[in-house]
Amino acid sequence: MPRVRSIQMRVLLWGWGVLIAGLALAFWRYSSTLDDETARDFERDTQAKLETVQWLLDRSGPFKEPRDRQDFLHSLAGSMGMRISLIEGGHVVADSSVPYAEVGKLEDHSSRPEVIASLGGELGQATRHSATLDRDMIYMAKKLVSNEGAPDTVLRLAAPVSQVRMHLQRMRWTLLAAMVPLLLGSGVLLWLLTRTITSGIAQFTEAAQAIGDGDYRRKILFYPAAEFQPLAEAINRMAKKIKKNVKVIENQRGELWAMFEGMIEGVMVLDSGGRILHVNPALSGIFPRAHEFIGRAPLEATMSLEIQNIVDSIMAGETSERVNRQIELKDRHCAEMTVVPFRDHKYRPRVILVFHDTSEQKRVERVLRDFVANASHQLRTPLTSIRGYSETLLDSPPAEAEKRREFLEIIHANAVHMAKVIGGMFALAKSERDGKRPADLSASVAQAMDHALKNASFAAQEKNIELVLAPLPENLPPAAADPDGLLQIIESIVDNAIKYSPEGTKVTIEAVSDGPSVTLRFADEGPGITPENQKRIFERFFRADGNGVDGAGSAGLGLAICRHIARNYEGEVYVDSPTNPESDTGSVFTVRLPAA
């Protein structure tokens, strides 16, 4: 009967293992609960003793001499088994564990957490190592009612942590001791129960194992009793049918698996519980760690609540139709998702999700859209300057030839700048496409400021706005930026300040450097920007007034382009507003760029 004994031993070990696991879990839960209950009991007991000591102090005081109070606390502490301290104005005036002559040498206790909490009207509590007693202590403190004009007095009780730990240790050992007879008794019972297993199970086990290993010709010809005949015949019929069906299933499985693995679309198969059952290699291109979430919810693999909601609605029976949806993923990734519901052999809902990565297509569309929007916005300022100077030359040309030449040079410079803007926008779009940033950049802040203020002068004169450029530091380094990109940033912010500032106000521009970076500040006297709008004014097409395009032709792109260009140079743009809290007016836009 060696085979039977082996089965008995396995059943005995498994049963005992399950019991041990259950007892271990129960011990852990009981131990955790015991810790919490013991801590709460200790807190309640300490708080009750604290109230008792306070009551005794109120009834026994006032004391004629400080030593009398020290002796009184010493006698109380001896009966309670705790350390008692009185603290006035942060100084210990009485302590049951310190000789009276040493009390005044104790350090200031005003910074103790339990003292601070008690002075705030709460019941202070803390656990830490006591340098005086050289052991871990639990402290509880309470503020006493003091006479008017007297310093605040705190009554504090302390008990060694070891008392609580020893109590918990005794409870745990008692529980463990109770488990030992239970384990021994259960082992005996399990062994007695497994003795009823007959030797015939060995034959049936061997036959089942052979069929499971693919030996479908295996049959059970002998059985120890008539009760086993129906089981033997059922196993023989099962083996014959399995042999026939397995061939069909293996062929189909090979075909389907080849299709599943070879698809360029990402596929996620869910089980009847809405958990991930299979994913194909293509899905890793969309969700890089999807294969690590087998057996878990789609939300964990995709981090998309939209996908999870669709799956949940299908699993709940709310819909049985195929769903096609465009979804936005992290890092600007996009995918076209098809959700196909079906029923398994038990008529339980199952789901297959097919993802076609459209990120490249969407990215190309976005780059093109951003290029058109940026180019149209950036060409508006030089066109305005060209128009203003050319109209001046046509309507009232300056008498001085030098002045006329200056106007023509400005017109020519802006025309050249427009050509560079187009080239720069192409370069920006290409950098976004290739994921590269310009290198070896250097731009003169003074030249960019001068050019930008000349271009903005006409718009400023129309609103009688004064553009003030603070003197630039002599050692101001160039910015690590493309000259045209820096000019675009300055022009956009100045144009924005002129647009929103009231007539007759002032826009002040300054530039400073702290060595590693160059900082430009643009201060206006326009209406302040609310905290909510400050979070969104750098978004494309966002306008605080809610209109799509304002009367000046702005579509809310200037600040978005500024931040985009600055970040492309590893810089940043941010706003501080309002600068005048009394009138809620004024804003300061700050541009910080690396120094070249």
XYZ file of C-alpha atoms in Angstrom, residues 106 203 367 400 432 472 572:
7
model
C 16.345 69.334 33.718
C -5.310 2.980 -10.530
C 2.391 69.436 -36.393
C 14.875 113.949 -43.666
C 8.781 68.548 -33.178
C 20.424 96.889 -19.571
C 10.288 78.921 -19.149
